[in-house]
């Protein structure tokens, strides 16, 4: 042990021994380690930089202070021991000093690794301000490389964001006093969570969530369902997620079409069920700022057949959840709007009139077939319920009492009206009117209580529309009459010769046409002529309607006639 050279205040000062032969953690090693740390942070992924930035402790100020302390400490130690300045004898161990500073640096690295890799922070009461600030910066920057990573990182905080967020107050509770009170108080964790849920509705972020991290969307919707928190500001997020999933034909939504081609994912449908499979959630969002089924009309009009099919499949998943909930007396407004969207998707069928050949390969024709197919699927879903929903067969002019049967029947009616806009040539009309629409709705293979109810309502809608020609001649009613005459013919058959579902309507339509067509022709000849579509014509000499069938192997094309009552004669319906 070295002897004291000087004593101050009872402390023994000695000249330290010469420097260590091999440095443990001197200033040179510190600079090298610091440079390596800076390089690693610079080239590291946005994921780890985001995690470090939202750590619940002040990691950056702490790092700055520790680096300053370690840097100055190692520099001072190296100089002090190199110059062999006097030092208290209990501090004369250079290896101890370097070991201590090395331990501090190692501790700093381990803290960074803990928050970046081992236990990454999530949104909580300790870091809600920093989390919101950093997320806002990333979304505002909008980097195409950063957003997919942050989209995936958000999944870890979804449960906490939903749990901690304040809810939208009911409309009847929104008064001026409460708004003023919210302005005066300091924002808390619930307010920040609320704003983040609004923030993630960013269209660009939603596009990246769908493309690279659909699990994030699933976790948010599952969190809302499990916590039964539906009054959250997540309507924009739900709409944009659904929109982007349908627009992107490589999204998981298109890989959940069927198990036969998609394997287990096609059978389980995890994304579709999470986003569309909770009717209460869809309806609650739809009553606020918009549900996953509420798509902007401009986007709807730009869809092709495959995108329409993906949307229709999503609607059917929500419809199934609604039916299984048993709340049939509750009006599913979000579902009704979705059915309206499906109906509007085939409103351009009239354009097939301008396509002379190969019309069946056009997107317009494929969209019509898609709509018809999913209408049938919806009716089958209703019929598969253990207790088929009850209904009132005839709802007279009161839309508030319309149920799911009425809305499906109205959808079928509008499809028929759209198809009726195709007026020539006869072969095209028959393919579109009968093969693509009428047979699908009144075919022999579809039986069951649900089908009987909806067919009854559809027949009433068609016949009531035709009756409007008596009081108000119009082109919509005339198209419906022409469609019915074209698909059912001008000759009444025995009920046993074909499906009895068509017999009552066919009989009524022919009776009305026989008694009223000539009167309509006298009042509004152009409206009367618009009833003559497909292979239906008017025989001027015999005052009768004629339907000409395909010639086939016959020497002459078969014809059917409907003798018309004079316009001066009294008629009955």
Coordinates of C-alpha atoms in Angstrom, one line a residue:
X1 CA 0.0 0.0 0.0
X2 CA 1.4 3.4 -1.0
X3 CA 2.3 5.8 1.8
X4 CA 0.5 9.2 2.2
X5 CA 2.2 12.0 0.5
X6 CA -0.1 14.7 1.8
X7 CA -3.0 14.8 4.2
X8 CA -6.0 17.3 3.9
X9 CA -8.9 17.2 6.4
X10 CA -7.8 13.8 7.5
X11 CA -7.9 12.4 4.0
X12 CA -4.8 10.7 2.7
X13 CA -3.6 11.8 -0.8
X14 CA -1.2 9.8 -2.8
X15 CA 0.3 9.8 -6.2
X16 CA -1.6 7.2 -8.2
X17 CA 0.4 4.4 -9.9
X18 CA 1.1 4.6 -13.6
X19 CA -1.8 3.9 -16.1
X20 CA -3.1 0.4 -16.7
X21 CA -1.4 -1.8 -19.2
X22 CA -4.7 -2.7 -20.8
X23 CA -7.6 -0.3 -20.5
X24 CA -11.0 -1.7 -19.4
X25 CA -13.2 1.3 -20.5
X26 CA -11.3 4.4 -21.1
X27 CA -12.2 7.5 -23.1
X28 CA -11.0 5.8 -26.4
X29 CA -13.3 2.8 -25.8
X30 CA -16.2 5.2 -24.9
X31 CA -15.8 7.2 -28.1
X32 CA -15.8 4.0 -30.2
X33 CA -18.9 2.6 -28.3
X34 CA -20.7 5.9 -28.6
X35 CA -20.0 6.1 -32.4
X36 CA -21.3 2.5 -32.8
X37 CA -24.4 3.4 -30.8
X38 CA -25.1 6.4 -33.0
X39 CA -24.7 4.4 -36.2
X40 CA -27.0 1.7 -34.9
X41 CA -29.7 4.2 -34.0
X42 CA -29.3 6.0 -37.4
X43 CA -29.7 2.9 -39.5
X44 CA -32.2 1.2 -37.2
X45 CA -35.8 0.5 -38.2
X46 CA -38.6 3.1 -37.6
X47 CA -40.2 0.5 -35.3
X48 CA -37.5 0.6 -32.7
X49 CA -37.1 4.4 -32.9
X50 CA -40.8 4.8 -32.4
X51 CA -40.7 2.4 -29.4
X52 CA -37.8 4.3 -27.8
X53 CA -39.5 7.6 -28.4
X54 CA -42.7 6.6 -26.6
X55 CA -40.9 4.9 -23.6
X56 CA -42.6 5.8 -20.3
X57 CA -39.4 7.1 -18.9
X58 CA -37.6 10.2 -20.2
X59 CA -35.1 8.1 -22.2
X60 CA -33.6 10.7 -24.4
X61 CA -32.8 13.2 -21.5
X62 CA -31.6 10.3 -19.4
X63 CA -29.3 9.1 -22.2
X64 CA -27.9 12.6 -22.7
X65 CA -27.0 13.0 -19.1
X66 CA -25.6 9.5 -18.8
X67 CA -23.4 9.9 -21.9
X68 CA -22.2 13.3 -20.6
X69 CA -21.4 11.8 -17.2
X70 CA -19.7 8.8 -18.7
X71 CA -17.7 10.8 -21.3
X72 CA -16.4 13.4 -18.9
X73 CA -15.7 10.8 -16.3
X74 CA -13.6 8.5 -18.6
X75 CA -11.8 11.5 -20.0
X76 CA -11.0 12.9 -16.5
X77 CA -9.9 9.5 -15.3
X78 CA -7.6 8.9 -18.2
X79 CA -6.0 12.4 -17.8
X80 CA -5.8 12.2 -14.0
X81 CA -4.1 8.9 -13.9
X82 CA -1.8 9.7 -16.9
X83 CA -0.5 12.8 -15.2
X84 CA -0.4 11.1 -11.8
X85 CA -2.1 13.9 -9.9
X86 CA -2.6 13.5 -6.2
X87 CA -5.8 11.6 -5.4
X88 CA -7.4 10.2 -2.2
X89 CA -6.0 6.8 -1.6
X90 CA -9.5 5.2 -1.6
X91 CA -10.1 6.5 -5.1
X92 CA -6.7 5.5 -6.6
X93 CA -8.0 2.4 -8.3
X94 CA -8.2 3.3 -12.1
X95 CA -9.6 -0.1 -13.0
X96 CA -12.5 0.5 -10.5
X97 CA -13.3 3.8 -12.1
X98 CA -13.3 2.4 -15.7
X99 CA -15.3 -0.6 -14.6
X100 CA -17.9 1.8 -13.0
X101 CA -18.2 3.9 -16.2
X102 CA -18.4 0.8 -18.3
X103 CA -21.2 -0.5 -16.2
X104 CA -23.1 2.7 -16.6
X105 CA -22.7 2.6 -20.4
X106 CA -23.8 -1.1 -20.4
X107 CA -26.8 -0.2 -18.3
X108 CA -27.7 2.5 -20.7
X109 CA -27.5 0.1 -23.7
X110 CA -29.6 -2.5 -21.7
X111 CA -32.3 0.1 -21.0
X112 CA -32.5 0.9 -24.7
X113 CA -32.7 -2.8 -25.6
X114 CA -35.4 -3.3 -22.9
X115 CA -37.7 -0.7 -24.4
X116 CA -36.8 -1.4 -28.1
X117 CA -36.9 -5.2 -28.1
X118 CA -37.6 -6.9 -24.8
X119 CA -40.6 -5.1 -23.5
X120 CA -41.7 -2.4 -26.0
X121 CA -44.0 0.2 -24.6
X122 CA -47.7 0.5 -25.5
X123 CA -50.2 3.3 -25.1
X124 CA -50.8 3.7 -21.4
X125 CA -51.3 6.4 -18.7
X126 CA -47.5 6.9 -18.4
X127 CA -46.8 7.8 -22.0
X128 CA -50.0 8.8 -23.6
X129 CA -48.8 12.3 -24.5
X130 CA -45.6 11.1 -26.1
X131 CA -47.4 8.2 -27.9
X132 CA -49.9 10.6 -29.5
X133 CA -47.2 13.1 -30.5
X134 CA -44.9 10.5 -32.2
X135 CA -47.8 8.8 -34.0
X136 CA -49.1 12.2 -35.2
X137 CA -45.6 13.0 -36.6
X138 CA -45.3 9.7 -38.4
X139 CA -48.7 9.9 -40.0
X140 CA -48.2 13.5 -40.9
X141 CA -44.9 12.7 -42.6
X142 CA -46.7 9.9 -44.5
X143 CA -43.6 7.9 -45.5
X144 CA -44.3 4.9 -47.6
X145 CA -41.7 2.9 -45.8
X146 CA -42.6 4.0 -42.3
X147 CA -46.4 3.7 -42.3
X148 CA -46.4 -0.1 -42.9
X149 CA -44.2 -0.6 -39.8
X150 CA -46.3 1.8 -37.6
X151 CA -49.4 0.1 -38.9
X152 CA -48.2 -3.2 -37.5
X153 CA -46.9 -1.6 -34.3
X154 CA -50.4 -0.1 -33.6
X155 CA -51.9 -3.5 -33.1
X156 CA -50.1 -3.9 -29.8
X157 CA -51.8 -0.8 -28.4
X158 CA -55.3 -1.4 -29.8
X159 CA -56.8 -3.0 -26.7
X160 CA -55.5 -0.1 -24.4
X161 CA -56.7 2.6 -26.8
X162 CA -60.2 1.2 -26.9
X163 CA -60.3 0.6 -23.1
X164 CA -58.9 4.0 -22.2
X165 CA -60.7 6.2 -24.8
X166 CA -63.6 8.3 -23.6
X167 CA -66.8 7.6 -25.5
X168 CA -69.0 10.0 -27.5
X169 CA -71.7 11.2 -25.2
X170 CA -75.3 10.5 -26.3
X171 CA -76.8 13.3 -28.4
X172 CA -79.3 14.2 -25.8
X173 CA -76.4 14.9 -23.3
X174 CA -74.5 17.2 -25.6
X175 CA -75.1 20.7 -24.2
X176 CA -73.1 23.9 -24.1
X177 CA -72.2 23.6 -20.5
X178 CA -70.5 20.3 -20.9
X179 CA -68.6 21.5 -23.9
X180 CA -67.3 24.5 -21.9
X181 CA -66.4 22.2 -19.0
X182 CA -64.3 20.0 -21.3
X183 CA -62.5 23.0 -22.7
X184 CA -61.5 24.2 -19.2
X185 CA -60.1 20.9 -17.9
X186 CA -56.8 19.5 -18.9
X187 CA -56.8 16.7 -21.5
X188 CA -56.4 13.3 -19.9
X189 CA -55.5 9.9 -21.2
X190 CA -59.1 9.3 -22.4
X191 CA -59.0 12.4 -24.5
X192 CA -55.6 11.4 -26.0
X193 CA -56.9 7.9 -26.8
X194 CA -60.0 9.5 -28.4
X195 CA -57.9 11.7 -30.6
X196 CA -55.7 8.8 -31.6
X197 CA -58.7 6.8 -32.7
X198 CA -59.6 9.8 -34.9
X199 CA -56.1 10.0 -36.1
X200 CA -55.9 6.4 -37.3
X201 CA -58.8 7.1 -39.7
X202 CA -56.2 8.6 -42.0
X203 CA -56.9 7.1 -45.5
X204 CA -53.2 6.5 -46.3
X205 CA -52.5 4.7 -43.0
X206 CA -55.6 2.6 -43.6
X207 CA -54.3 1.6 -47.0
X208 CA -51.1 0.4 -45.5
X209 CA -52.9 -1.4 -42.7
X210 CA -54.9 -3.4 -45.2
X211 CA -51.9 -4.1 -47.5
X212 CA -49.3 -5.1 -44.8
X213 CA -51.0 -5.5 -41.4
X214 CA -54.7 -6.5 -41.5
X215 CA -54.2 -8.0 -38.1
X216 CA -54.2 -4.4 -36.7
X217 CA -57.6 -3.7 -38.0
X218 CA -58.9 -7.0 -36.7
X219 CA -57.5 -6.3 -33.2
X220 CA -59.2 -2.9 -33.1
X221 CA -62.6 -4.3 -34.0
X222 CA -62.2 -7.3 -31.7
X223 CA -61.3 -5.0 -28.9
X224 CA -64.4 -2.9 -29.4
X225 CA -66.6 -6.0 -29.5
X226 CA -65.1 -7.6 -26.4
X227 CA -65.3 -4.4 -24.4
X228 CA -68.7 -3.5 -25.9
X229 CA -67.5 0.0 -26.5
X230 CA -69.3 1.1 -29.7
X231 CA -69.6 4.9 -29.1
X232 CA -66.0 5.5 -30.2
X233 CA -64.7 8.0 -32.9
X234 CA -63.7 5.1 -35.1
X235 CA -66.2 5.5 -37.9
X236 CA -63.7 7.0 -40.4
X237 CA -61.2 4.2 -39.6
X238 CA -63.9 1.5 -40.2
X239 CA -65.0 3.1 -43.5
X240 CA -61.5 3.5 -44.8
X241 CA -60.4 0.1 -43.8
X242 CA -63.4 -1.5 -45.5
X243 CA -62.9 0.7 -48.6
X244 CA -59.2 0.0 -49.0
X245 CA -59.8 -3.8 -48.4
X246 CA -62.3 -3.8 -51.3
X247 CA -60.2 -1.6 -53.6
X248 CA -57.0 -3.6 -53.1
X249 CA -57.7 -6.9 -54.9
X250 CA -54.7 -8.5 -53.2
X251 CA -56.0 -7.8 -49.7
X252 CA -56.9 -10.6 -47.3
X253 CA -60.6 -10.0 -48.1
X254 CA -60.1 -11.5 -51.5
X255 CA -58.3 -14.5 -50.0
X256 CA -61.2 -15.3 -47.8
X257 CA -63.7 -16.0 -50.6
X258 CA -64.0 -19.7 -50.1
X259 CA -62.2 -22.6 -48.4
X260 CA -61.9 -24.6 -51.6
X261 CA -59.5 -22.2 -53.2
X262 CA -58.1 -20.3 -50.1
X263 CA -57.6 -23.2 -47.6
X264 CA -58.1 -22.7 -43.9
X265 CA -58.2 -18.9 -44.2
X266 CA -61.1 -19.2 -46.6
X267 CA -63.0 -21.4 -44.1
X268 CA -62.3 -19.3 -41.0
X269 CA -62.6 -15.9 -42.6
X270 CA -60.8 -14.1 -39.7
X271 CA -60.6 -10.7 -41.3
X272 CA -64.1 -10.6 -42.7
X273 CA -65.7 -11.8 -39.4
X274 CA -63.7 -9.3 -37.3
X275 CA -64.6 -6.4 -39.6
X276 CA -68.2 -7.3 -40.7
X277 CA -69.3 -10.1 -38.4
X278 CA -70.6 -8.2 -35.4
X279 CA -74.0 -6.7 -36.4
X280 CA -74.2 -4.6 -33.2
X281 CA -70.8 -3.0 -33.9
X282 CA -71.6 -2.3 -37.5
X283 CA -75.0 -0.8 -36.7
X284 CA -73.6 1.3 -33.8
X285 CA -70.9 2.7 -36.0
X286 CA -73.4 3.3 -38.8
X287 CA -75.5 5.4 -36.5
X288 CA -72.6 7.7 -35.6
X289 CA -70.0 8.5 -38.3
X290 CA -70.3 5.5 -40.6
X291 CA -69.9 1.8 -40.5
X292 CA -67.7 -0.6 -42.5
X293 CA -70.6 -1.0 -45.0
X294 CA -71.0 2.8 -45.7
X295 CA -68.9 3.4 -48.7
X296 CA -68.7 6.7 -50.6
X297 CA -70.9 6.7 -53.7
X298 CA -68.1 7.8 -56.0
X299 CA -66.0 4.8 -55.0
X300 CA -69.1 2.5 -55.3
X301 CA -69.6 3.6 -58.9
X302 CA -66.0 2.9 -59.8
X303 CA -66.1 -0.8 -58.7
X304 CA -65.9 -3.7 -61.1
X305 CA -67.7 -7.0 -60.6
X306 CA -65.0 -8.6 -58.4
X307 CA -65.0 -5.6 -56.1
X308 CA -68.8 -5.6 -55.9
X309 CA -68.7 -9.4 -55.1
X310 CA -66.2 -8.7 -52.2
X311 CA -68.6 -6.0 -50.9
X312 CA -71.6 -8.2 -51.3
X313 CA -69.9 -11.0 -49.4
X314 CA -69.1 -8.6 -46.6
X315 CA -72.8 -7.5 -46.5
X316 CA -73.9 -11.1 -46.2
X317 CA -71.6 -11.7 -43.2
X318 CA -73.3 -8.8 -41.4
X319 CA -76.7 -10.0 -42.5
X320 CA -76.0 -13.4 -41.0
X321 CA -74.9 -11.8 -37.7
X322 CA -78.1 -9.7 -37.7
X323 CA -80.3 -12.8 -38.3
X324 CA -78.5 -14.8 -35.6
X325 CA -78.9 -12.0 -33.1
X326 CA -82.7 -12.5 -33.2
X327 CA -83.4 -8.7 -33.1
X328 CA -85.6 -8.9 -36.2
X329 CA -87.9 -6.1 -34.9
X330 CA -85.0 -3.7 -34.9
X331 CA -84.4 -1.9 -38.1
X332 CA -80.8 -2.6 -39.3
X333 CA -80.2 0.8 -41.0
X334 CA -76.6 0.1 -41.9
X335 CA -77.7 -3.1 -43.6
X336 CA -80.5 -1.4 -45.5
X337 CA -78.1 1.2 -46.7
X338 CA -75.7 -1.6 -47.8
X339 CA -78.6 -3.2 -49.8
X340 CA -79.2 0.1 -51.4
X341 CA -75.5 0.3 -52.4
X342 CA -75.8 -3.2 -54.0
X343 CA -78.9 -2.1 -55.9
X344 CA -77.3 1.0 -57.3
X345 CA -74.3 -1.0 -58.6
X346 CA -76.4 -2.3 -61.5
X347 CA -78.2 0.9 -62.4
X348 CA -76.2 1.1 -65.7
X349 CA -77.5 -2.1 -67.2
X350 CA -79.2 0.0 -69.9
X351 CA -75.8 0.5 -71.5
X352 CA -76.0 -3.1 -72.7
X353 CA -78.4 -1.8 -75.4
X354 CA -75.4 -0.2 -77.1
X355 CA -73.3 -3.4 -77.0
X356 CA -74.1 -5.5 -80.0
X357 CA -72.1 -8.6 -79.3
X358 CA -70.2 -10.3 -76.5
X359 CA -72.2 -8.3 -73.9
X360 CA -72.1 -11.3 -71.5
X361 CA -68.4 -10.7 -71.0
X362 CA -68.8 -7.1 -70.0
X363 CA -68.4 -5.9 -66.5
X364 CA -71.9 -4.5 -66.5
X365 CA -73.4 -7.9 -67.2
X366 CA -71.1 -9.6 -64.6
X367 CA -72.2 -7.0 -61.9
X368 CA -75.8 -7.8 -62.7
X369 CA -75.1 -11.5 -62.2
X370 CA -73.2 -10.8 -59.0
X371 CA -76.1 -8.8 -57.5
X372 CA -78.7 -11.5 -58.4
X373 CA -76.5 -14.2 -56.9
X374 CA -76.1 -12.5 -53.6
X375 CA -79.8 -11.6 -53.4
X376 CA -80.5 -15.3 -53.6
X377 CA -77.8 -16.0 -51.0
X378 CA -79.5 -13.4 -48.7
X379 CA -82.9 -15.2 -49.0
X380 CA -81.2 -18.5 -48.3
X381 CA -79.6 -17.1 -45.2
X382 CA -83.0 -15.9 -43.9
X383 CA -84.6 -19.3 -44.7
X384 CA -81.9 -21.2 -42.9
X385 CA -82.8 -19.7 -39.5
X386 CA -84.2 -22.1 -37.0
X387 CA -87.2 -19.7 -36.5
X388 CA -87.8 -17.8 -39.7
X389 CA -88.5 -14.1 -38.9
X390 CA -92.2 -13.2 -38.9
X391 CA -93.6 -10.5 -41.2
X392 CA -96.7 -8.7 -42.4
X393 CA -97.3 -9.8 -45.9
X394 CA -98.7 -6.5 -47.2
X395 CA -97.2 -3.3 -45.9
X396 CA -99.3 -0.5 -47.4
X397 CA -97.2 2.7 -47.9
X398 CA -95.6 2.7 -44.4
X399 CA -91.9 2.4 -44.8
X400 CA -91.3 2.4 -41.0
X401 CA -93.0 -1.0 -40.8
X402 CA -90.9 -2.5 -43.6
X403 CA -88.7 -5.4 -42.5
X404 CA -85.8 -7.4 -44.0
X405 CA -88.3 -9.2 -46.3
X406 CA -89.6 -5.9 -47.8
X407 CA -86.1 -4.6 -48.4
X408 CA -84.9 -7.7 -50.2
X409 CA -88.1 -7.7 -52.2
X410 CA -87.6 -4.0 -53.1
X411 CA -84.0 -4.8 -54.1
X412 CA -85.3 -7.6 -56.4
X413 CA -87.8 -5.2 -57.9
X414 CA -85.1 -2.6 -58.7
X415 CA -83.0 -5.3 -60.3
X416 CA -85.9 -6.3 -62.5
X417 CA -86.4 -2.6 -63.4
X418 CA -82.8 -2.2 -64.3
X419 CA -82.9 -5.3 -66.4
X420 CA -86.1 -4.1 -68.1
X421 CA -84.1 -1.1 -69.5
X422 CA -82.6 -3.6 -72.1
X423 CA -85.2 -3.6 -74.9
X424 CA -83.6 -5.2 -77.9
X425 CA -82.8 -7.4 -79.7
X426 CA -85.0 -10.3 -78.5
X427 CA -82.2 -12.8 -77.9
X428 CA -80.3 -10.4 -75.6
X429 CA -83.5 -9.4 -73.8
X430 CA -84.4 -13.0 -73.2
X431 CA -80.9 -13.8 -71.8
X432 CA -80.9 -10.8 -69.5
X433 CA -84.6 -10.7 -68.6
X434 CA -85.3 -14.4 -68.1
X435 CA -82.1 -16.4 -67.8
X436 CA -80.2 -13.9 -65.7
X437 CA -83.0 -12.4 -63.5
X438 CA -86.4 -13.9 -63.7
X439 CA -85.5 -17.6 -63.6
X440 CA -83.1 -16.9 -60.7
X441 CA -85.9 -15.3 -58.7
X442 CA -88.7 -17.6 -59.6
X443 CA -86.8 -20.8 -60.5
X444 CA -88.0 -24.2 -59.5
X445 CA -85.1 -25.0 -57.3
X446 CA -85.6 -22.3 -54.6
X447 CA -88.2 -23.4 -52.0
X448 CA -88.9 -22.6 -48.4
X449 CA -90.9 -20.1 -46.3
X450 CA -88.5 -17.2 -46.8
X451 CA -88.7 -17.6 -50.6
X452 CA -92.5 -17.8 -50.5
X453 CA -92.8 -14.6 -48.4
X454 CA -90.4 -12.6 -50.6
X455 CA -91.9 -13.8 -53.9
X456 CA -95.3 -12.8 -52.6
X457 CA -94.0 -9.3 -51.8
X458 CA -92.2 -9.1 -55.1
X459 CA -95.3 -10.0 -57.0
X460 CA -97.3 -7.3 -55.2
X461 CA -94.6 -4.7 -56.0
X462 CA -94.6 -5.6 -59.7
X463 CA -98.4 -5.6 -60.0
X464 CA -98.9 -2.4 -58.0
X465 CA -96.4 -0.7 -60.2
X466 CA -98.3 -1.9 -63.3
X467 CA -101.5 -0.6 -61.8
X468 CA -100.0 2.9 -61.7
X469 CA -100.4 3.1 -65.4
X470 CA -104.1 3.6 -65.0
X471 CA -103.8 6.8 -63.0
X472 CA -100.3 8.0 -64.1
X473 CA -98.9 6.7 -67.3
X474 CA -95.1 6.6 -66.9
X475 CA -92.1 4.8 -68.3
X476 CA -91.1 3.0 -65.2
X477 CA -94.4 1.2 -65.0
X478 CA -94.4 0.5 -68.7
X479 CA -91.0 -1.2 -68.5
X480 CA -92.1 -3.4 -65.7
X481 CA -95.2 -4.4 -67.7
X482 CA -93.1 -5.1 -70.8
X483 CA -90.6 -7.2 -68.7
X484 CA -93.4 -9.3 -67.3
X485 CA -95.0 -9.9 -70.6
X486 CA -91.7 -10.8 -72.2
X487 CA -90.6 -13.4 -69.5
X488 CA -94.1 -14.9 -68.8
X489 CA -95.6 -14.8 -72.3
X490 CA -99.0 -13.9 -73.6
X491 CA -100.7 -17.2 -73.0
X492 CA -101.9 -18.3 -69.6
X493 CA -100.9 -21.8 -68.8
X494 CA -102.3 -24.2 -66.3
X495 CA -100.9 -23.8 -62.9
X496 CA -99.5 -27.3 -62.8
X497 CA -97.6 -26.7 -66.1
X498 CA -95.0 -24.5 -64.4
X499 CA -94.0 -23.1 -61.1
X500 CA -97.1 -21.9 -59.2
X501 CA -95.2 -18.9 -57.9
X502 CA -95.6 -17.1 -61.2
X503 CA -99.2 -18.2 -61.9
X504 CA -101.1 -15.5 -59.9
X505 CA -98.9 -12.7 -61.3
X506 CA -99.1 -13.9 -64.8
X507 CA -102.9 -14.2 -64.7
X508 CA -103.3 -10.8 -63.2
X509 CA -100.9 -9.1 -65.6
X510 CA -102.5 -10.6 -68.7
X511 CA -106.0 -9.6 -67.5
X512 CA -104.9 -6.0 -66.8
X513 CA -103.1 -5.8 -70.2
X514 CA -106.1 -7.2 -72.0
X515 CA -108.5 -4.6 -70.5
X516 CA -106.2 -1.5 -70.4
X517 CA -103.5 -1.6 -73.1
X518 CA -105.6 0.0 -75.9
X519 CA -106.8 2.7 -73.5
X520 CA -103.2 3.5 -72.6
X521 CA -102.3 3.5 -76.3
X522 CA -105.0 6.1 -76.9
X523 CA -103.9 8.3 -73.9
X524 CA -100.1 8.0 -74.1
X525 CA -99.0 6.1 -77.3
X526 CA -95.3 6.6 -76.5
X527 CA -95.7 5.0 -73.0
X528 CA -97.7 2.2 -74.5
X529 CA -95.0 1.6 -77.2
X530 CA -92.4 1.4 -74.5
X531 CA -94.2 -1.7 -73.1
X532 CA -93.2 -3.5 -76.3
X533 CA -89.8 -4.9 -75.5
X534 CA -87.9 -8.0 -76.4
X535 CA -90.1 -10.2 -78.7
X536 CA -93.4 -8.5 -77.8
X537 CA -95.0 -6.5 -80.6
X538 CA -98.4 -4.9 -81.5
X539 CA -100.6 -6.2 -84.3
X540 CA -102.2 -3.0 -85.7
X541 CA -104.7 -5.0 -87.9
X542 CA -105.9 -7.3 -85.1
X543 CA -105.6 -4.9 -82.2
X544 CA -103.6 -7.5 -80.3
X545 CA -100.2 -8.1 -78.8
X546 CA -98.0 -10.7 -80.3
X547 CA -94.9 -12.5 -78.9
X548 CA -92.6 -14.2 -81.4
X549 CA -90.4 -17.1 -80.2
X550 CA -87.2 -18.3 -81.7
X551 CA -87.7 -20.2 -84.9
X552 CA -85.4 -23.1 -84.1
X553 CA -86.2 -26.1 -86.3
X554 CA -89.7 -25.0 -87.0
X555 CA -90.7 -23.9 -90.5
X556 CA -92.2 -20.8 -89.0
X557 CA -91.4 -18.9 -85.8
X558 CA -94.0 -19.8 -83.1
X559 CA -96.2 -16.9 -82.0
X560 CA -98.5 -16.1 -79.1
X561 CA -101.3 -13.6 -79.2
X562 CA -103.2 -11.6 -76.6
X563 CA -106.5 -10.3 -77.7
X564 CA -107.1 -6.8 -76.4
X565 CA -110.4 -5.4 -75.2
X566 CA -111.6 -2.2 -76.9
X567 CA -110.7 1.0 -75.2
X568 CA -114.4 1.9 -75.1
X569 CA -115.5 -1.2 -73.2
X570 CA -115.7 -1.2 -69.5
X571 CA -113.0 -3.2 -67.8
X572 CA -112.1 -4.5 -64.5
X573 CA -108.8 -5.4 -62.9

